[in-house]
Coordinates of C-alpha atoms and ligand atoms in Angstrom, one line a residue:
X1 CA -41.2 -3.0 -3.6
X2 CA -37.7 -1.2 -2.2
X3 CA -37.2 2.2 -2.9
X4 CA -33.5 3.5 -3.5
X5 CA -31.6 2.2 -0.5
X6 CA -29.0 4.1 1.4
X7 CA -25.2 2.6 1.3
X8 CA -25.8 2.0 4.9
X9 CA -28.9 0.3 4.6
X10 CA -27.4 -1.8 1.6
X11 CA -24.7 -3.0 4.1
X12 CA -27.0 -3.2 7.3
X13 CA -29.0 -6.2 4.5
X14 CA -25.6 -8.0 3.9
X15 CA -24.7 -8.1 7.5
X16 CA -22.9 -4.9 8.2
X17 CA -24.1 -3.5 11.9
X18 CA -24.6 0.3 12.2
X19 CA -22.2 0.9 14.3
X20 CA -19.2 -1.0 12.5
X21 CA -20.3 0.7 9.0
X22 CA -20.2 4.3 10.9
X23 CA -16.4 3.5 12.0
X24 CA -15.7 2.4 8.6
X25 CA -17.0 5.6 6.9
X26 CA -14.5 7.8 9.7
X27 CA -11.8 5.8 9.2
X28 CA -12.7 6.3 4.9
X29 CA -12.9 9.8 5.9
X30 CA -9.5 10.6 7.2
X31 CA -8.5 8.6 4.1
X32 CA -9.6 11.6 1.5
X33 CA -6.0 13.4 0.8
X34 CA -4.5 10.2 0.5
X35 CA -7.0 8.5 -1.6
X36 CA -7.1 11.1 -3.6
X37 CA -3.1 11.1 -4.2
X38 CA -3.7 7.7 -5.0
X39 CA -6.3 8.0 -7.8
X40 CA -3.8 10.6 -9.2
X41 CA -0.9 7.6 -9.8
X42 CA -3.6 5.7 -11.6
X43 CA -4.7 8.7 -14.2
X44 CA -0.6 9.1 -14.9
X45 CA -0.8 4.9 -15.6
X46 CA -4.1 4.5 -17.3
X47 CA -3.0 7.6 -19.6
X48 CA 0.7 6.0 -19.9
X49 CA -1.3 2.4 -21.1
X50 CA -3.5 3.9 -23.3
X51 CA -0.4 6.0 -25.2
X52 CA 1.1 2.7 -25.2
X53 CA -1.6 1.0 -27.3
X54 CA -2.1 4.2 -29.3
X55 CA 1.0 4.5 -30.4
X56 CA 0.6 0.4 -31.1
X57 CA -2.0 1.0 -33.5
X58 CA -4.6 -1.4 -31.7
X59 CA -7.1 -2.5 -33.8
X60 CA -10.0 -5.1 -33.2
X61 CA -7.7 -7.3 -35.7
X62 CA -5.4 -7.6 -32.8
X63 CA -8.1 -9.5 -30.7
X64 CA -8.4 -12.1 -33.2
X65 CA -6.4 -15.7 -31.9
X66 CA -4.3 -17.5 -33.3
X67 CA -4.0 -21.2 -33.6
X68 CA -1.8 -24.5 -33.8
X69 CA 2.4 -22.6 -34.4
X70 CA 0.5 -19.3 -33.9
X71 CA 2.7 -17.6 -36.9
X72 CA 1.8 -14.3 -37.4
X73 CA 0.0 -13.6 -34.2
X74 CA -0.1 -9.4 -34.2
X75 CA -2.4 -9.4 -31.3
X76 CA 0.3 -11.4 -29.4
X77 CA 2.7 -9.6 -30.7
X78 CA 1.9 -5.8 -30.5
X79 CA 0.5 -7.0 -27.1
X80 CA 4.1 -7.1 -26.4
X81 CA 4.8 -3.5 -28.0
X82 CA 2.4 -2.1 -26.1
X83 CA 4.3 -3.9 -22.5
X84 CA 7.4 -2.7 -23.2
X85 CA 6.1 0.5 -24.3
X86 CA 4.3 0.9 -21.0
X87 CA 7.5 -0.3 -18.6
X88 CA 10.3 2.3 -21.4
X89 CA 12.3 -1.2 -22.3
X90 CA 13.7 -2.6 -25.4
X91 CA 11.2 -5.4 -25.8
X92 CA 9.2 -7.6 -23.9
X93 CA 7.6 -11.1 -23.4
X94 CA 4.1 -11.5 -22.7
X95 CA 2.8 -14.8 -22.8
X96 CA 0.1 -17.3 -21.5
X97 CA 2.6 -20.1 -22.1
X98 CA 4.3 -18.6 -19.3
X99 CA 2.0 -20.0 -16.4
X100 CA 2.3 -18.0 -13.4
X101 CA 5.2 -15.6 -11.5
X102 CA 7.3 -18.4 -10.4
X103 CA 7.4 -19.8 -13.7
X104 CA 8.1 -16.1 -15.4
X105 CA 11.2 -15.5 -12.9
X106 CA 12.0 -18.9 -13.4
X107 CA 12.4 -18.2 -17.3
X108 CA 13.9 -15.3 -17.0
X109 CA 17.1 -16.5 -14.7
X110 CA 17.3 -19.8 -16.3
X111 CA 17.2 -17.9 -19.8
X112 CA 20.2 -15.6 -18.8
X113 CA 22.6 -18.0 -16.6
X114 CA 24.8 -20.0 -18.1
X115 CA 26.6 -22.9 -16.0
X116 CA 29.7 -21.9 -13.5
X117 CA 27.6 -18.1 -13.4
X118 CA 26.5 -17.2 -9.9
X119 CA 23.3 -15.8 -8.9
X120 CA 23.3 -12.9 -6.2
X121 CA 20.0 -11.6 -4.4
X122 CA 20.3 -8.2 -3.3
X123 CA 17.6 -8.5 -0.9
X124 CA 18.1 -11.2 1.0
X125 CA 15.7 -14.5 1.1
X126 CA 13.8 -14.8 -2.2
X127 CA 9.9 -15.7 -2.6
X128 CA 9.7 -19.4 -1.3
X129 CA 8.7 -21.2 -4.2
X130 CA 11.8 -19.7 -6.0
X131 CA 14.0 -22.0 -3.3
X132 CA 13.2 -24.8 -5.6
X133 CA 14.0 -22.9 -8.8
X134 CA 17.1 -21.9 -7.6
X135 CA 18.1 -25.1 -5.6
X136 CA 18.8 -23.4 -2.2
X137 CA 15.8 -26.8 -1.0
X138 CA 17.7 -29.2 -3.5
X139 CA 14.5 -30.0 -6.1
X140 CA 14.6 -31.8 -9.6
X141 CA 15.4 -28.5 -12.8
X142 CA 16.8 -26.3 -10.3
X143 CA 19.2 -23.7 -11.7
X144 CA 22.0 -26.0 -8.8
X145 CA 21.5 -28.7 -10.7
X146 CA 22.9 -26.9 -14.1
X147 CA 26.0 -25.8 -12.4
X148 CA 24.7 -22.2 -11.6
X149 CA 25.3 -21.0 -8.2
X150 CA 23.6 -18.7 -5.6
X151 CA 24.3 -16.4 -2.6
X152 CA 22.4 -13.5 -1.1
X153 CA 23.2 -9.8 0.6
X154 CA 20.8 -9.6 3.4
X155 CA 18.9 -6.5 4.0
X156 CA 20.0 -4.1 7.1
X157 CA 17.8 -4.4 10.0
X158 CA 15.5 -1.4 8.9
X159 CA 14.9 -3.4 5.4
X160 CA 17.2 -1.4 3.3
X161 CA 19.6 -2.8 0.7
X162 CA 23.3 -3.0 2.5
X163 CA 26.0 -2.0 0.3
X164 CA 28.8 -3.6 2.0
X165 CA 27.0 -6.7 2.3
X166 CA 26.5 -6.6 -1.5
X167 CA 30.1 -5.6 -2.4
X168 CA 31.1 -8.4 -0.3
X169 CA 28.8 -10.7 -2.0
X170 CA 30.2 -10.0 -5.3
X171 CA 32.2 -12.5 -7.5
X172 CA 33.9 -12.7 -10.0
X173 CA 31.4 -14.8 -11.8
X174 CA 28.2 -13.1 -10.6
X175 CA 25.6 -12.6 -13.8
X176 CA 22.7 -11.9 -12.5
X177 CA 21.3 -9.8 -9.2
X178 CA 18.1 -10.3 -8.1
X179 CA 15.8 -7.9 -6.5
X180 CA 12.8 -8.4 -5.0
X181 CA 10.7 -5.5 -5.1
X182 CA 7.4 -6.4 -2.3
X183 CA 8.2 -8.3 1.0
X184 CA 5.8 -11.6 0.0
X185 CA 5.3 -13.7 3.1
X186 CA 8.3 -11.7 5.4
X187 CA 7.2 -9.1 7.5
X188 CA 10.6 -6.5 5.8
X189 CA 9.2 -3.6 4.0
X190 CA 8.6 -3.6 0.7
X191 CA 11.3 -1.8 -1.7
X192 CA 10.5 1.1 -2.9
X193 CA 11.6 2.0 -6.4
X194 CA 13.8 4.6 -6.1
X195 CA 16.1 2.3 -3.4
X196 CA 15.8 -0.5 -5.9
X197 CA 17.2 2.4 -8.3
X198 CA 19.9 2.9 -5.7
X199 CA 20.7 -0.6 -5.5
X200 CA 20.9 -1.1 -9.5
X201 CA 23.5 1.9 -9.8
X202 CA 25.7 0.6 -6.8
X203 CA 25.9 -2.7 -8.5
X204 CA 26.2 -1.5 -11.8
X205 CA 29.3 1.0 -11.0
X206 CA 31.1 -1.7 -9.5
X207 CA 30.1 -4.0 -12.3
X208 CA 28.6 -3.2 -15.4
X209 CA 28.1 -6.7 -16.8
X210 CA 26.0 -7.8 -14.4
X211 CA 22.3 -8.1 -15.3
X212 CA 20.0 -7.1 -12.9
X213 CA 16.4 -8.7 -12.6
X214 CA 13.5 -7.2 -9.9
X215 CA 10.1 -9.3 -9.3
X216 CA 7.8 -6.8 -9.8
X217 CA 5.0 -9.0 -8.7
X218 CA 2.2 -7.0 -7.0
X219 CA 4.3 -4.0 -7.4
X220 CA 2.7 -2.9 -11.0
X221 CA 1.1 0.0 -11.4
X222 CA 1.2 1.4 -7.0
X223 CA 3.8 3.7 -8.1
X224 CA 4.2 6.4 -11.2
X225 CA 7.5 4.3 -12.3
X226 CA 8.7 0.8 -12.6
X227 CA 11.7 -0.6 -12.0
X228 CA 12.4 -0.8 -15.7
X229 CA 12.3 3.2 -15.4
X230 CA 15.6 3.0 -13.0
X231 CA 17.7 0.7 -15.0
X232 CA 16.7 -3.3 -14.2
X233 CA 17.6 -5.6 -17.0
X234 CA 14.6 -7.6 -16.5
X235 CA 11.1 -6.4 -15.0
X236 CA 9.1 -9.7 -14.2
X237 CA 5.9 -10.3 -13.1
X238 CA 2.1 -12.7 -13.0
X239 CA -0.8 -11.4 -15.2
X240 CA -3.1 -13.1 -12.6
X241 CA -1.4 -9.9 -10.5
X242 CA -2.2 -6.6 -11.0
X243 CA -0.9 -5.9 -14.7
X244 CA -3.7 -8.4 -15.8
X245 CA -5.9 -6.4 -14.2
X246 CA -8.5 -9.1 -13.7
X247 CA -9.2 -9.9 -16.6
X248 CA -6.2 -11.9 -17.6
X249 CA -7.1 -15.6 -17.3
X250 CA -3.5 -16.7 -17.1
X251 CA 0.2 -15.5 -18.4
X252 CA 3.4 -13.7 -17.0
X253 CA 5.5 -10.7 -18.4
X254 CA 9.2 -10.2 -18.9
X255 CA 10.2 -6.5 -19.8
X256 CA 13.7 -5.9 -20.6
X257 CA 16.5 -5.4 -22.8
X258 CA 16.1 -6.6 -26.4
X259 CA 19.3 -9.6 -25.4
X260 CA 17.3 -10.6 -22.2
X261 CA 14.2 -10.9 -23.2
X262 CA 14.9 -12.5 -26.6
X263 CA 17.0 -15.3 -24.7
X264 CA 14.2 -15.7 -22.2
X265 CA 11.7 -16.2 -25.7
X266 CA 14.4 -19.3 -26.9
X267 CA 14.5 -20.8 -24.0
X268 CA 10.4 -20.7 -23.5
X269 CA 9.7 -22.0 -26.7
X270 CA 12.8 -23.4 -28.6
X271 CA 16.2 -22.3 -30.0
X272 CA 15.4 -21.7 -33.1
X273 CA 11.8 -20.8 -32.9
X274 CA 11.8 -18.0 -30.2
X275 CA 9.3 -15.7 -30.4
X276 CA 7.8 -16.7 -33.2
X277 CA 5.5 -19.4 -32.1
X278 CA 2.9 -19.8 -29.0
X279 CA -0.8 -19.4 -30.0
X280 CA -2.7 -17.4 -28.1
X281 CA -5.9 -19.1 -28.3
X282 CA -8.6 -16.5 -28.1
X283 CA -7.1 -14.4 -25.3
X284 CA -5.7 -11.7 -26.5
X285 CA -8.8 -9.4 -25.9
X286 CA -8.3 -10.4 -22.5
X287 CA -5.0 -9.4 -22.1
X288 CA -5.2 -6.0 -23.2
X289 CA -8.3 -4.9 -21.7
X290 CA -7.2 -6.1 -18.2
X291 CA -3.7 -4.2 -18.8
X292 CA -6.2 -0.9 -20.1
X293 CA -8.2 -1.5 -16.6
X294 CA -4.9 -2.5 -14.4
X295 CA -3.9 1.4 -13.4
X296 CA -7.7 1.7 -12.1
X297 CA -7.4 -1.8 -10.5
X298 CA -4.8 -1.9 -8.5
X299 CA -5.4 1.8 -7.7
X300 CA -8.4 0.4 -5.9
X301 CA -6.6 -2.7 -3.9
X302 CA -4.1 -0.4 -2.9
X303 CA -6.9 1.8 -1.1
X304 CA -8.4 -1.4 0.4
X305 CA -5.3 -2.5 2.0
X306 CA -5.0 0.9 3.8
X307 CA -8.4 0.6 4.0
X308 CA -8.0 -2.5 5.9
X309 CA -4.5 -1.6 7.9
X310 CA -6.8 1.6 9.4
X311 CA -9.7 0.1 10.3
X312 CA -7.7 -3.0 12.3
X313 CA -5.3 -0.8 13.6
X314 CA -8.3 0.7 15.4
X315 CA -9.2 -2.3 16.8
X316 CA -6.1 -2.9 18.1
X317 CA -4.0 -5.1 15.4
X318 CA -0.8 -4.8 14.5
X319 CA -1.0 -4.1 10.6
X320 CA 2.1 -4.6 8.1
X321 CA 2.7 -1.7 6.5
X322 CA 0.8 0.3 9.3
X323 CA -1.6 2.4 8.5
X324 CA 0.7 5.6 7.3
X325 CA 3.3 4.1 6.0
X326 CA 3.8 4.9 2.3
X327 CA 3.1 1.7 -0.2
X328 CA 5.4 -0.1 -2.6
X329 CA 2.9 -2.9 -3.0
X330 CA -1.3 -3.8 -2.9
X331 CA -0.1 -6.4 0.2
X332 CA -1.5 -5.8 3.7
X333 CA -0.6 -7.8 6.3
X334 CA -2.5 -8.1 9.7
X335 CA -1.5 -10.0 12.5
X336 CA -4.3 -11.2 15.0
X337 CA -2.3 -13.2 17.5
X338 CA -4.7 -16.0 18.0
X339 CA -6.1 -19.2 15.3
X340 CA -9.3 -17.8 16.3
X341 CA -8.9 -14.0 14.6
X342 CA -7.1 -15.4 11.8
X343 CA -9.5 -17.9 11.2
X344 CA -12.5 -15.5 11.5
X345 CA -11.1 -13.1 9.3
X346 CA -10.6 -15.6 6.0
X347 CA -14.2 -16.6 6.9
X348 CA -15.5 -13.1 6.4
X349 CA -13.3 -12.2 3.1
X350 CA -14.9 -15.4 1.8
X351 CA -18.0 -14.7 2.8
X352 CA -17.5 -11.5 0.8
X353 CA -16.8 -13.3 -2.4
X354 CA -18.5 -13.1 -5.8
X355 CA -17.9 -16.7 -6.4
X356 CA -18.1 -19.2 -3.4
X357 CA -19.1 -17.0 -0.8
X358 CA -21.2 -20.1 0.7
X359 CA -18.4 -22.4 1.5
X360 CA -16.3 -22.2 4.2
X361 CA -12.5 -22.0 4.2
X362 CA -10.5 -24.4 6.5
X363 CA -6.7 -24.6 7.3
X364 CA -5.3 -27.2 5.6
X365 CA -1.6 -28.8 5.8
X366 CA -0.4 -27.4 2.3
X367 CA 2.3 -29.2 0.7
X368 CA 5.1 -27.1 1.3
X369 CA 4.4 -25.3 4.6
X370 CA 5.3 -26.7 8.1
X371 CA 1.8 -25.4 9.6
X372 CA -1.5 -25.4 8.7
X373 CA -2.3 -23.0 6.1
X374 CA -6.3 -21.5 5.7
X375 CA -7.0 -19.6 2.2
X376 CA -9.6 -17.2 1.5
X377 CA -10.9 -16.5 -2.6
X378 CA -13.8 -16.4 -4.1
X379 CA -12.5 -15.6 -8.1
X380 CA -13.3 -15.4 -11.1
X381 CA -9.8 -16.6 -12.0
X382 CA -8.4 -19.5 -10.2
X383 CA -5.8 -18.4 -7.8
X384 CA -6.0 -15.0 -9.1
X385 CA -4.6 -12.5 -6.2
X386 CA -5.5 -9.4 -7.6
X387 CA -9.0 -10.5 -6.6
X388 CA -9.9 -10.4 -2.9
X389 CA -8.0 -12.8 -1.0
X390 CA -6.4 -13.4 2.1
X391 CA -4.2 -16.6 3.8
X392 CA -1.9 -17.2 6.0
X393 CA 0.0 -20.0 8.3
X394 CA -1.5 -21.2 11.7
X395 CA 1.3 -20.1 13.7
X396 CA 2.4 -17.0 15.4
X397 CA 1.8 -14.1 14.9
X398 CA -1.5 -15.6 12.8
X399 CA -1.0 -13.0 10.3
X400 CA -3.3 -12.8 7.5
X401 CA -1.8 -11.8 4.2
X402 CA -4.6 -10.3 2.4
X403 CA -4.6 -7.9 -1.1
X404 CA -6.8 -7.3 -3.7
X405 CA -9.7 -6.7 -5.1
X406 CA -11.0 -6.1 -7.8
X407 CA -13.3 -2.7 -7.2
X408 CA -13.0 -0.2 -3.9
X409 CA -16.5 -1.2 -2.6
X410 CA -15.4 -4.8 -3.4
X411 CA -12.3 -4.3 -1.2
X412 CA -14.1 -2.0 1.2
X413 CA -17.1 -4.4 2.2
X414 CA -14.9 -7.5 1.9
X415 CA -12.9 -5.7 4.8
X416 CA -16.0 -4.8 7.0
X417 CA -17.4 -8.5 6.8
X418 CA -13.9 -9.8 7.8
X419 CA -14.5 -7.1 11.1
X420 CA -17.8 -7.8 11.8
X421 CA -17.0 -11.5 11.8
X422 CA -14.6 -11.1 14.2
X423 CA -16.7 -8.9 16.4
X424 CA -19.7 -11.1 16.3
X425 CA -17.1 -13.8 17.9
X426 CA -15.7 -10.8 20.7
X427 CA -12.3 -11.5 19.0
X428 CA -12.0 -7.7 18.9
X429 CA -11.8 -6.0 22.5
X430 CA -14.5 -4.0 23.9
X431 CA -12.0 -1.2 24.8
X432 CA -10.6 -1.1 21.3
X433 CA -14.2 -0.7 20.2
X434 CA -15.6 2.1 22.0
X435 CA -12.8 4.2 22.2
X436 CA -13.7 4.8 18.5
Ligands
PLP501 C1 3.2 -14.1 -6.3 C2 4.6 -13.9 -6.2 C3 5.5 -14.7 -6.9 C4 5.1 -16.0 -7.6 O1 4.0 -15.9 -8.4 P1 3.1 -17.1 -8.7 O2 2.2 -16.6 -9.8 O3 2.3 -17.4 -7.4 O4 3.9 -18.3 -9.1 C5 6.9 -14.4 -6.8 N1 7.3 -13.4 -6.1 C6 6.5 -12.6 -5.4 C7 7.0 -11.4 -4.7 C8 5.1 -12.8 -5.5 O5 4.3 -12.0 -4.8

């Protein structure tokens, strides 16, 4: 028989060693104020979702699926409501036809370009697999290939949008301007959403027809406002992110302006049918409840990155964003400097996992990627990264990109197996160590 167990002993039984654990609870420690700041963005969220589907009139009708056209879907529909309720825009599109991030950005560009119209990115070098979307690697669909055109403003040295770089960049057939609000694979900062509000009225002063579109993805939910709250046309984003919070077993969102959003709908479906069709299958229930837990959600992957950039920082790692800075995004990178510490850390996230936490992760040439590439997940959702996950290339610096989870203690012991597995190889240096 075991009596109740203390949280050490719990984590001394699933391979946590004293000493490790008592560093984690000091680092958690000096943490308090700025946890606690945190858990107040996710009250203002989770009381701005639940208005949202108040206000919607959810009822258990609206978790009822549709079939075959889907006609008539109000679960699908107020699902919709309740989105662009939640993000202050016209409308919005919230669908599992649309499969993933790429594929949402995708739509939404592709939807609101027409041929001879040039594409701008504000912040330099989009996310890599929108290269192929928008030509810039020549690839069969890409926006090139209809006669749409692209150019970007690169970021100043400290990460910040450049205005003269951007009024340089302008043309006279530039529709769209792209923002992209967290850093992905780069090692910039992540945009806050008061510069990408800076960015939208520069661009928008100089020229008020162009559209502008930020990828929201992994950005949902970390701050009190959304870029949709400082004037983007478009608000874009993966439900397998942190808007789904979990839950969502597939699907992307478009928030935005009633013409952008119903032209991304036409070109998802069909001219003519728009909106109208798209079953959902039995998902809705999903949808909504992961949006209703999403504040909480990414409220708790947010305080396992800093978490995680505090506890490595101690041990002598150079974390991205370090362990003060001020978040735009639930991404931590960490960079270990060797095959051996990246390695070792994917190992321990994975041997964290609710789901495959007996395999092993290898690096593997992904298609794509000019170096070996190692993965860490154990989800419930395939390729779900609002679950604990980490990757990253085998090259230098051997950063791992890691974010998620789906609960603090999740996050939090995920973290302390990825440590202990490097310090049961002496990847972490004895000085480091002790002088904590
Ligand atoms: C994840 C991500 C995407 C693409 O989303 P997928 O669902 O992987 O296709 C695009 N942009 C950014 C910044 C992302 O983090």
């Amino acid at each position: 028989m075991s009596g109740r167990q203390t949280t050490e002993e719990i984590y001394r039984q699933m391979g946590i060693s004293h000493d490790l654990w008592e560093i984690g609870e000091r680092v958690l420690t000096d943490l308090k104020e700025r946890f606690s700041k945190i858990d107040e963005t996710a009250e203002i969220n989770q009381i701005k979702v639940l208005g949202a589907m108040q206000k919607a009139r959810i009822s258990a009708e609206h978790f009822n699926g549709s079939t075959g056209y889907g006609y008539n879907d109000a679960g699908r529909d107020d699902l919709e409501r309740v989105y662009a309720s939640v993000f202050h825009t016209e409308d919005a599109l919230v669908r599992s036809q649309i499969t993933c991030g790429t594929h949402a950005l995708s739509l939404a560009l592709a939807a609101n370009l027409r041929p001879g119209d040039e594409l701008l990115s504000l912040s330099g070098k989009p996310y890599d697999t929108l290269e192929e979307v928008i030509g810039i690697r020549p690839s069969r669909g890409s926006l090139a290939e209809y006669g749409i055109t692209y150019r970007q403003a690169e970021l100043k040295e400290d990460g910040s949008f450049d205005a003269e770089a951007i009024r340089n960049a302008l043309r006279p057939n530039t529709r769209i301007a792209a923002i992209q609000r967290s850093k992905g694979y780069l090692t910039r900062p992540s945009l806050s959403v008061e510069q990408i509000g800076e960015a939208i009225r520069f661009v928008k002063d100089l020229r008020p027809d162009i559209l502008v579109m930020v990828d929201n993805c992994y950005g949902e939910f970390v701050d009190r406002i959304e870029p949709s709250d400082v004037g983007a046309d478009m608000t874009v984003g993966s439900l397998i992110k942190n808007p789904g919070g979990g839950l969502a077993p597939m699907g992307g969102y478009i928030a935005g302006t009633k013409e952008c959003v119903e032209n991304c709908a036409v070109r998802l479906t069909s001219p003519g049918l728009g909106r109208e069709v798209g079953a959902s299958l039995g998902i809705n229930r999903s949808l909504y409840q992961g949006l209703f837990l999403a504040p909480t959600v990414t409220a708790g992957a947010l305080k396992g990155a800093i978490f995680a950039a505090n506890l490595f920082e101690r041990f002598g790692f150079t974390c991205i964003p370090n362990g003060k800075e001020p978040r735009q995004d639930i991404i931590q990178a960490i960079e270990f400097g060797s095959a051996k510490g990246l390695i070792a850390f994917c190992e321990g996230i994975q041997a964290a996992a609710p789901v495959d936490s007996y395999v092993s992760p290898e690096p593997w040439a992904m298609p794509g990627y000019d170096s070996d590439v190692i993965m860490a997940a154990g989800a419930f959702i395939q390729g779900s990264s609002i679950e604990l996950s980490a990757d990253g290339p085998l090259h230098e610096p051997y950063a791992a990109y890691f974010q998620g989870g789906l609960t603090f203690p999740h996050a939090k012991f995920g973290i302390l197996k990825a440590a202990q597995r490097l310090l049961d190889q002496n990847l972490i240096k004895p000085g480091a160590w002790q002088r904590n």
